[in-house]
């Protein structure tokens, strides 16, 4: 039997996170309840169980691990920074799930594995707060590799996302949520910042 939402939240809550997050890479962990929501959105659509899943910017692997717990057939996590990737490996080992970890820049991805495709991409990409358009290589890689994409985006930027995707895909589902970020980033002046986000499902338009 598969996990319920609350069970998944609890399992993900226990995972190790970023020890010293790097602002330039927008390293903020997805809080377990939001990660569980995004994953259940995909699960409910039949996009996780038995599927091949790619997690872009996997960080400490919360989305990759959650996808594996919900019955994905094969999960791959890509991350540029080897430090959180080590935590991701420990997290997977602790949960007893098998995940393929790849240390790479998402921007280099489209050429890297010309023969590979995935059923489903999951991601919580940088919002571009530090480096403008940092989310674009994520969207490009997601649409190059995945049939459907589940991402967490800053709600205010959704019109730009739609425009950037253009005729490559179509946003089919949206769930509004709030992301409460701890003040781990030096440029934040308050203890926590609340950001309106949306979990979005993008279906690739096949040419
Ligand atoms: N998926 C994780 C981390 C989200 S934070 C979670 O949901 O908790 C965004 C992640 O993307 C960070 O781990 C950051 O190091 C990574 N990242 C940023 N730019 C990247 C790039 N160009 N290529 C690969 N990973 C990148």
PDB file of C-alpha atoms and ligand atoms in Angstrom:
ATOM      1  CA  UNK A   1       0.000   0.000   0.000  1.00  0.00           C
ATOM      2  CA  UNK A   2       1.232   3.451  -0.777  1.00  0.00           C
ATOM      3  CA  UNK A   3       1.827   6.208   1.698  1.00  0.00           C
ATOM      4  CA  UNK A   4      -0.651   8.823   2.651  1.00  0.00           C
ATOM      5  CA  UNK A   5       0.108  12.539   2.480  1.00  0.00           C
ATOM      6  CA  UNK A   6       0.761  12.879   6.204  1.00  0.00           C
ATOM      7  CA  UNK A   7       3.012   9.818   6.289  1.00  0.00           C
ATOM      8  CA  UNK A   8       5.056  11.208   3.424  1.00  0.00           C
ATOM      9  CA  UNK A   9       5.357  14.590   5.166  1.00  0.00           C
ATOM     10  CA  UNK A  10       6.654  12.909   8.298  1.00  0.00           C
ATOM     11  CA  UNK A  11       9.184  10.820   6.380  1.00  0.00           C
ATOM     12  CA  UNK A  12      10.440  13.870   4.468  1.00  0.00           C
ATOM     13  CA  UNK A  13      10.542  16.017   7.603  1.00  0.00           C
ATOM     14  CA  UNK A  14      13.192  13.724   9.044  1.00  0.00           C
ATOM     15  CA  UNK A  15      15.636  14.139   6.176  1.00  0.00           C
ATOM     16  CA  UNK A  16      18.860  16.081   6.449  1.00  0.00           C
ATOM     17  CA  UNK A  17      18.880  19.542   4.856  1.00  0.00           C
ATOM     18  CA  UNK A  18      21.385  22.125   3.661  1.00  0.00           C
ATOM     19  CA  UNK A  19      24.116  22.691   6.239  1.00  0.00           C
ATOM     20  CA  UNK A  20      25.396  25.992   4.886  1.00  0.00           C
ATOM     21  CA  UNK A  21      23.148  27.073   2.025  1.00  0.00           C
ATOM     22  CA  UNK A  22      24.734  29.063  -0.780  1.00  0.00           C
ATOM     23  CA  UNK A  23      22.647  32.125  -1.667  1.00  0.00           C
ATOM     24  CA  UNK A  24      24.100  32.384  -5.176  1.00  0.00           C
ATOM     25  CA  UNK A  25      22.582  28.983  -5.988  1.00  0.00           C
ATOM     26  CA  UNK A  26      19.307  29.822  -4.187  1.00  0.00           C
ATOM     27  CA  UNK A  27      19.711  26.825  -1.944  1.00  0.00           C
ATOM     28  CA  UNK A  28      16.531  26.750   0.082  1.00  0.00           C
ATOM     29  CA  UNK A  29      14.970  23.407   0.963  1.00  0.00           C
ATOM     30  CA  UNK A  30      11.382  22.741   0.039  1.00  0.00           C
ATOM     31  CA  UNK A  31       9.533  22.386   3.364  1.00  0.00           C
ATOM     32  CA  UNK A  32       8.269  18.815   3.781  1.00  0.00           C
ATOM     33  CA  UNK A  33       4.536  19.713   3.598  1.00  0.00           C
ATOM     34  CA  UNK A  34       5.025  21.590   0.313  1.00  0.00           C
ATOM     35  CA  UNK A  35       7.231  18.826  -1.116  1.00  0.00           C
ATOM     36  CA  UNK A  36       4.572  16.257  -0.170  1.00  0.00           C
ATOM     37  CA  UNK A  37       1.872  18.366  -1.820  1.00  0.00           C
ATOM     38  CA  UNK A  38       3.761  18.681  -5.087  1.00  0.00           C
ATOM     39  CA  UNK A  39       4.482  14.956  -5.095  1.00  0.00           C
ATOM     40  CA  UNK A  40       0.889  13.985  -4.312  1.00  0.00           C
ATOM     41  CA  UNK A  41      -0.273  16.269  -7.094  1.00  0.00           C
ATOM     42  CA  UNK A  42       1.897  14.202  -9.455  1.00  0.00           C
ATOM     43  CA  UNK A  43       0.902  10.918  -7.829  1.00  0.00           C
ATOM     44  CA  UNK A  44      -2.797  11.702  -8.187  1.00  0.00           C
ATOM     45  CA  UNK A  45      -2.329  12.339 -11.896  1.00  0.00           C
ATOM     46  CA  UNK A  46      -0.623   8.977 -12.367  1.00  0.00           C
ATOM     47  CA  UNK A  47       2.699  10.675 -13.077  1.00  0.00           C
ATOM     48  CA  UNK A  48       4.794   9.012 -10.334  1.00  0.00           C
ATOM     49  CA  UNK A  49       3.928   5.392  -9.649  1.00  0.00           C
ATOM     50  CA  UNK A  50       5.883   3.137 -12.000  1.00  0.00           C
ATOM     51  CA  UNK A  51       7.296   6.184 -13.808  1.00  0.00           C
ATOM     52  CA  UNK A  52      10.845   7.331 -14.490  1.00  0.00           C
ATOM     53  CA  UNK A  53      11.430  10.575 -12.627  1.00  0.00           C
ATOM     54  CA  UNK A  54      14.070  13.310 -12.936  1.00  0.00           C
ATOM     55  CA  UNK A  55      14.602  15.829 -10.108  1.00  0.00           C
ATOM     56  CA  UNK A  56      16.425  18.946 -11.335  1.00  0.00           C
ATOM     57  CA  UNK A  57      18.450  20.848  -8.716  1.00  0.00           C
ATOM     58  CA  UNK A  58      17.809  18.045  -6.266  1.00  0.00           C
ATOM     59  CA  UNK A  59      19.744  19.690  -3.416  1.00  0.00           C
ATOM     60  CA  UNK A  60      19.466  17.365  -0.449  1.00  0.00           C
ATOM     61  CA  UNK A  61      17.135  15.141  -2.447  1.00  0.00           C
ATOM     62  CA  UNK A  62      13.775  15.696  -0.777  1.00  0.00           C
ATOM     63  CA  UNK A  63      11.733  15.566  -4.007  1.00  0.00           C
ATOM     64  CA  UNK A  64      13.735  12.639  -5.414  1.00  0.00           C
ATOM     65  CA  UNK A  65      13.382  10.647  -2.180  1.00  0.00           C
ATOM     66  CA  UNK A  66       9.658  11.423  -1.966  1.00  0.00           C
ATOM     67  CA  UNK A  67       9.120  10.301  -5.567  1.00  0.00           C
ATOM     68  CA  UNK A  68      10.857   7.016  -4.760  1.00  0.00           C
ATOM     69  CA  UNK A  69       8.704   6.534  -1.657  1.00  0.00           C
ATOM     70  CA  UNK A  70       5.581   7.011  -3.792  1.00  0.00           C
ATOM     71  CA  UNK A  71       6.578   4.175  -6.083  1.00  0.00           C
ATOM     72  CA  UNK A  72       8.530   5.727  -8.954  1.00  0.00           C
ATOM     73  CA  UNK A  73      10.201   3.015 -11.030  1.00  0.00           C
ATOM     74  CA  UNK A  74      13.502   4.878 -11.334  1.00  0.00           C
ATOM     75  CA  UNK A  75      14.591   8.245  -9.925  1.00  0.00           C
ATOM     76  CA  UNK A  76      17.496  10.449 -11.006  1.00  0.00           C
ATOM     77  CA  UNK A  77      18.581  13.589  -9.135  1.00  0.00           C
ATOM     78  CA  UNK A  78      20.801  16.252 -10.729  1.00  0.00           C
ATOM     79  CA  UNK A  79      22.649  18.844  -8.627  1.00  0.00           C
ATOM     80  CA  UNK A  80      25.533  21.220  -9.334  1.00  0.00           C
ATOM     81  CA  UNK A  81      26.854  21.349  -5.757  1.00  0.00           C
ATOM     82  CA  UNK A  82      28.500  18.178  -4.397  1.00  0.00           C
ATOM     83  CA  UNK A  83      27.963  19.192  -0.746  1.00  0.00           C
ATOM     84  CA  UNK A  84      24.148  18.866  -0.579  1.00  0.00           C
ATOM     85  CA  UNK A  85      24.452  15.872  -2.903  1.00  0.00           C
ATOM     86  CA  UNK A  86      26.332  14.024  -0.148  1.00  0.00           C
ATOM     87  CA  UNK A  87      23.437  14.761   2.213  1.00  0.00           C
ATOM     88  CA  UNK A  88      21.044  13.509  -0.483  1.00  0.00           C
ATOM     89  CA  UNK A  89      22.947  10.213  -0.637  1.00  0.00           C
ATOM     90  CA  UNK A  90      22.663   9.814   3.126  1.00  0.00           C
ATOM     91  CA  UNK A  91      18.953  10.652   3.002  1.00  0.00           C
ATOM     92  CA  UNK A  92      18.294   7.992   0.378  1.00  0.00           C
ATOM     93  CA  UNK A  93      20.317   5.433   2.319  1.00  0.00           C
ATOM     94  CA  UNK A  94      18.383   6.222   5.480  1.00  0.00           C
ATOM     95  CA  UNK A  95      15.080   5.699   3.661  1.00  0.00           C
ATOM     96  CA  UNK A  96      16.344   2.609   1.888  1.00  0.00           C
ATOM     97  CA  UNK A  97      15.555   3.975  -1.575  1.00  0.00           C
ATOM     98  CA  UNK A  98      17.752   3.667  -4.634  1.00  0.00           C
ATOM     99  CA  UNK A  99      18.387   6.888  -6.541  1.00  0.00           C
ATOM    100  CA  UNK A 100      20.821   7.778  -9.308  1.00  0.00           C
ATOM    101  CA  UNK A 101      22.667  11.008  -8.379  1.00  0.00           C
ATOM    102  CA  UNK A 102      24.349  13.086 -11.046  1.00  0.00           C
ATOM    103  CA  UNK A 103      26.590  16.058 -10.296  1.00  0.00           C
ATOM    104  CA  UNK A 104      25.995  18.437 -13.200  1.00  0.00           C
ATOM    105  CA  UNK A 105      24.908  21.923 -14.174  1.00  0.00           C
ATOM    106  CA  UNK A 106      21.298  21.784 -15.331  1.00  0.00           C
ATOM    107  CA  UNK A 107      22.319  24.254 -18.051  1.00  0.00           C
ATOM    108  CA  UNK A 108      24.596  21.584 -19.575  1.00  0.00           C
ATOM    109  CA  UNK A 109      21.968  18.881 -19.388  1.00  0.00           C
ATOM    110  CA  UNK A 110      20.165  19.055 -22.733  1.00  0.00           C
ATOM    111  CA  UNK A 111      23.310  17.846 -24.559  1.00  0.00           C
ATOM    112  CA  UNK A 112      24.548  15.475 -21.872  1.00  0.00           C
ATOM    113  CA  UNK A 113      22.163  12.554 -22.264  1.00  0.00           C
ATOM    114  CA  UNK A 114      20.858  12.678 -25.819  1.00  0.00           C
ATOM    115  CA  UNK A 115      19.384   9.186 -25.542  1.00  0.00           C
ATOM    116  CA  UNK A 116      17.534   9.575 -22.272  1.00  0.00           C
ATOM    117  CA  UNK A 117      14.016  10.702 -21.556  1.00  0.00           C
ATOM    118  CA  UNK A 118      11.909  10.633 -18.410  1.00  0.00           C
ATOM    119  CA  UNK A 119       8.207  10.336 -17.843  1.00  0.00           C
ATOM    120  CA  UNK A 120       8.136  13.032 -15.194  1.00  0.00           C
ATOM    121  CA  UNK A 121      10.344  15.906 -14.067  1.00  0.00           C
ATOM    122  CA  UNK A 122       9.986  17.382 -10.570  1.00  0.00           C
ATOM    123  CA  UNK A 123      11.776  20.523  -9.446  1.00  0.00           C
ATOM    124  CA  UNK A 124      11.929  23.485  -7.135  1.00  0.00           C
ATOM    125  CA  UNK A 125      14.197  25.638  -9.283  1.00  0.00           C
ATOM    126  CA  UNK A 126      15.906  28.881  -8.283  1.00  0.00           C
ATOM    127  CA  UNK A 127      13.350  31.672  -8.605  1.00  0.00           C
ATOM    128  CA  UNK A 128      15.889  33.961 -10.205  1.00  0.00           C
ATOM    129  CA  UNK A 129      16.089  36.237  -7.163  1.00  0.00           C
ATOM    130  CA  UNK A 130      19.896  36.125  -7.188  1.00  0.00           C
ATOM    131  CA  UNK A 131      20.713  35.510 -10.808  1.00  0.00           C
ATOM    132  CA  UNK A 132      18.052  36.813 -13.209  1.00  0.00           C
ATOM    133  CA  UNK A 133      16.475  34.033 -15.270  1.00  0.00           C
ATOM    134  CA  UNK A 134      18.259  31.304 -13.261  1.00  0.00           C
ATOM    135  CA  UNK A 135      15.077  29.268 -13.646  1.00  0.00           C
ATOM    136  CA  UNK A 136      15.268  29.218 -17.443  1.00  0.00           C
ATOM    137  CA  UNK A 137      17.838  26.428 -17.863  1.00  0.00           C
ATOM    138  CA  UNK A 138      15.640  24.360 -15.521  1.00  0.00           C
ATOM    139  CA  UNK A 139      12.568  24.910 -17.689  1.00  0.00           C
ATOM    140  CA  UNK A 140      14.602  24.142 -20.827  1.00  0.00           C
ATOM    141  CA  UNK A 141      16.058  20.926 -19.387  1.00  0.00           C
ATOM    142  CA  UNK A 142      12.683  19.874 -17.981  1.00  0.00           C
ATOM    143  CA  UNK A 143      10.988  20.258 -21.361  1.00  0.00           C
ATOM    144  CA  UNK A 144      13.893  18.547 -23.133  1.00  0.00           C
ATOM    145  CA  UNK A 145      13.756  15.452 -20.932  1.00  0.00           C
ATOM    146  CA  UNK A 146      10.296  15.128 -19.432  1.00  0.00           C
ATOM    147  CA  UNK A 147       6.857  14.334 -20.789  1.00  0.00           C
ATOM    148  CA  UNK A 148       5.299  16.170 -17.861  1.00  0.00           C
ATOM    149  CA  UNK A 149       6.887  18.602 -15.435  1.00  0.00           C
ATOM    150  CA  UNK A 150       5.933  19.489 -11.866  1.00  0.00           C
ATOM    151  CA  UNK A 151       7.566  22.626 -10.553  1.00  0.00           C
ATOM    152  CA  UNK A 152       7.296  25.113  -7.714  1.00  0.00           C
ATOM    153  CA  UNK A 153       7.361  28.688  -8.970  1.00  0.00           C
ATOM    154  CA  UNK A 154       7.063  32.139  -7.489  1.00  0.00           C
ATOM    155  CA  UNK A 155       3.389  32.996  -8.131  1.00  0.00           C
ATOM    156  CA  UNK A 156       4.268  36.484  -9.351  1.00  0.00           C
ATOM    157  CA  UNK A 157       6.400  35.121 -12.171  1.00  0.00           C
ATOM    158  CA  UNK A 158       3.830  32.717 -13.671  1.00  0.00           C
ATOM    159  CA  UNK A 159       2.926  34.962 -16.619  1.00  0.00           C
ATOM    160  CA  UNK A 160       6.626  35.100 -17.502  1.00  0.00           C
ATOM    161  CA  UNK A 161       6.841  31.330 -17.146  1.00  0.00           C
ATOM    162  CA  UNK A 162       3.913  30.858 -19.533  1.00  0.00           C
ATOM    163  CA  UNK A 163       5.513  33.201 -22.038  1.00  0.00           C
ATOM    164  CA  UNK A 164       8.897  31.496 -21.715  1.00  0.00           C
ATOM    165  CA  UNK A 165       7.426  28.015 -22.228  1.00  0.00           C
ATOM    166  CA  UNK A 166       5.591  29.305 -25.286  1.00  0.00           C
ATOM    167  CA  UNK A 167       4.359  26.521 -27.532  1.00  0.00           C
ATOM    168  CA  UNK A 168       6.722  23.963 -25.997  1.00  0.00           C
ATOM    169  CA  UNK A 169       4.182  23.042 -23.337  1.00  0.00           C
ATOM    170  CA  UNK A 170       1.019  23.865 -21.519  1.00  0.00           C
ATOM    171  CA  UNK A 171       0.285  24.495 -17.838  1.00  0.00           C
ATOM    172  CA  UNK A 172      -2.548  22.077 -17.060  1.00  0.00           C
ATOM    173  CA  UNK A 173      -2.886  22.239 -13.248  1.00  0.00           C
ATOM    174  CA  UNK A 174      -2.008  24.757 -10.560  1.00  0.00           C
ATOM    175  CA  UNK A 175      -2.113  24.626  -6.779  1.00  0.00           C
ATOM    176  CA  UNK A 176      -1.457  27.802  -4.811  1.00  0.00           C
ATOM    177  CA  UNK A 177       0.683  27.530  -1.672  1.00  0.00           C
ATOM    178  CA  UNK A 178       2.848  29.593   0.610  1.00  0.00           C
ATOM    179  CA  UNK A 179       6.536  29.094   1.053  1.00  0.00           C
ATOM    180  CA  UNK A 180       7.887  30.281   4.358  1.00  0.00           C
ATOM    181  CA  UNK A 181      11.624  30.689   4.003  1.00  0.00           C
ATOM    182  CA  UNK A 182      13.896  30.862   7.013  1.00  0.00           C
ATOM    183  CA  UNK A 183      16.364  33.686   7.039  1.00  0.00           C
ATOM    184  CA  UNK A 184      19.217  31.560   5.767  1.00  0.00           C
ATOM    185  CA  UNK A 185      20.069  33.961   3.001  1.00  0.00           C
ATOM    186  CA  UNK A 186      22.072  36.996   3.956  1.00  0.00           C
ATOM    187  CA  UNK A 187      20.052  39.409   1.850  1.00  0.00           C
ATOM    188  CA  UNK A 188      16.854  38.684   3.782  1.00  0.00           C
ATOM    189  CA  UNK A 189      16.263  41.223   6.488  1.00  0.00           C
ATOM    190  CA  UNK A 190      13.433  39.571   8.417  1.00  0.00           C
ATOM    191  CA  UNK A 191      13.518  36.255  10.294  1.00  0.00           C
ATOM    192  CA  UNK A 192      11.197  34.581   7.818  1.00  0.00           C
ATOM    193  CA  UNK A 193       9.821  35.603   4.475  1.00  0.00           C
ATOM    194  CA  UNK A 194       6.484  34.404   3.149  1.00  0.00           C
ATOM    195  CA  UNK A 195       6.359  33.876  -0.581  1.00  0.00           C
ATOM    196  CA  UNK A 196       3.259  33.027  -2.607  1.00  0.00           C
ATOM    197  CA  UNK A 197       4.136  30.089  -4.826  1.00  0.00           C
ATOM    198  CA  UNK A 198       2.311  27.730  -7.133  1.00  0.00           C
ATOM    199  CA  UNK A 199       2.799  24.068  -7.801  1.00  0.00           C
ATOM    200  CA  UNK A 200       2.406  23.824 -11.553  1.00  0.00           C
ATOM    201  CA  UNK A 201       1.967  20.845 -13.866  1.00  0.00           C
ATOM    202  CA  UNK A 202       3.296  21.440 -17.369  1.00  0.00           C
ATOM    203  CA  UNK A 203       2.492  19.009 -20.124  1.00  0.00           C
ATOM    204  CA  UNK A 204       4.994  19.011 -22.962  1.00  0.00           C
ATOM    205  CA  UNK A 205       3.539  19.623 -26.369  1.00  0.00           C
ATOM    206  CA  UNK A 206       4.939  17.013 -28.681  1.00  0.00           C
ATOM    207  CA  UNK A 207       5.950  18.443 -32.033  1.00  0.00           C
TER     208      UNK A 207
HETATM  209  N1  LIG B   1      15.210  20.373  -4.819  1.00  0.00           N
HETATM  210  C1  LIG B   1      15.677  20.776  -3.515  1.00  0.00           C
HETATM  211  C2  LIG B   1      16.540  22.050  -3.564  1.00  0.00           C
HETATM  212  C3  LIG B   1      15.829  23.283  -4.081  1.00  0.00           C
HETATM  213  S1  LIG B   1      16.920  24.694  -4.048  1.00  0.00           S
HETATM  214  C4  LIG B   1      14.502  20.929  -2.602  1.00  0.00           C
HETATM  215  O1  LIG B   1      13.391  20.917  -3.108  1.00  0.00           O
HETATM  216  O2  LIG B   1      14.680  21.075  -1.384  1.00  0.00           O
HETATM  217  C5  LIG B   1      17.535  24.737  -5.706  1.00  0.00           C
HETATM  218  C6  LIG B   1      18.692  23.752  -5.948  1.00  0.00           C
HETATM  219  O3  LIG B   1      19.151  23.905  -7.285  1.00  0.00           O
HETATM  220  C7  LIG B   1      19.900  23.986  -5.047  1.00  0.00           C
HETATM  221  O4  LIG B   1      20.286  22.769  -4.463  1.00  0.00           O
HETATM  222  C8  LIG B   1      20.983  24.490  -6.008  1.00  0.00           C
HETATM  223  O5  LIG B   1      22.294  24.139  -5.623  1.00  0.00           O
HETATM  224  C9  LIG B   1      20.572  23.840  -7.302  1.00  0.00           C
HETATM  225  N2  LIG B   1      21.039  24.541  -8.486  1.00  0.00           N
HETATM  226  C10 LIG B   1      21.042  25.877  -8.712  1.00  0.00           C
HETATM  227  N3  LIG B   1      21.504  26.138  -9.931  1.00  0.00           N
HETATM  228  C11 LIG B   1      21.794  24.921 -10.506  1.00  0.00           C
HETATM  229  C12 LIG B   1      22.283  24.523 -11.782  1.00  0.00           C
HETATM  230  N4  LIG B   1      22.575  25.413 -12.713  1.00  0.00           N
HETATM  231  N5  LIG B   1      22.440  23.207 -12.029  1.00  0.00           N
HETATM  232  C13 LIG B   1      22.130  22.272 -11.086  1.00  0.00           C
HETATM  233  N6  LIG B   1      21.657  22.587  -9.868  1.00  0.00           N
HETATM  234  C14 LIG B   1      21.502  23.899  -9.575  1.00  0.00           C
END
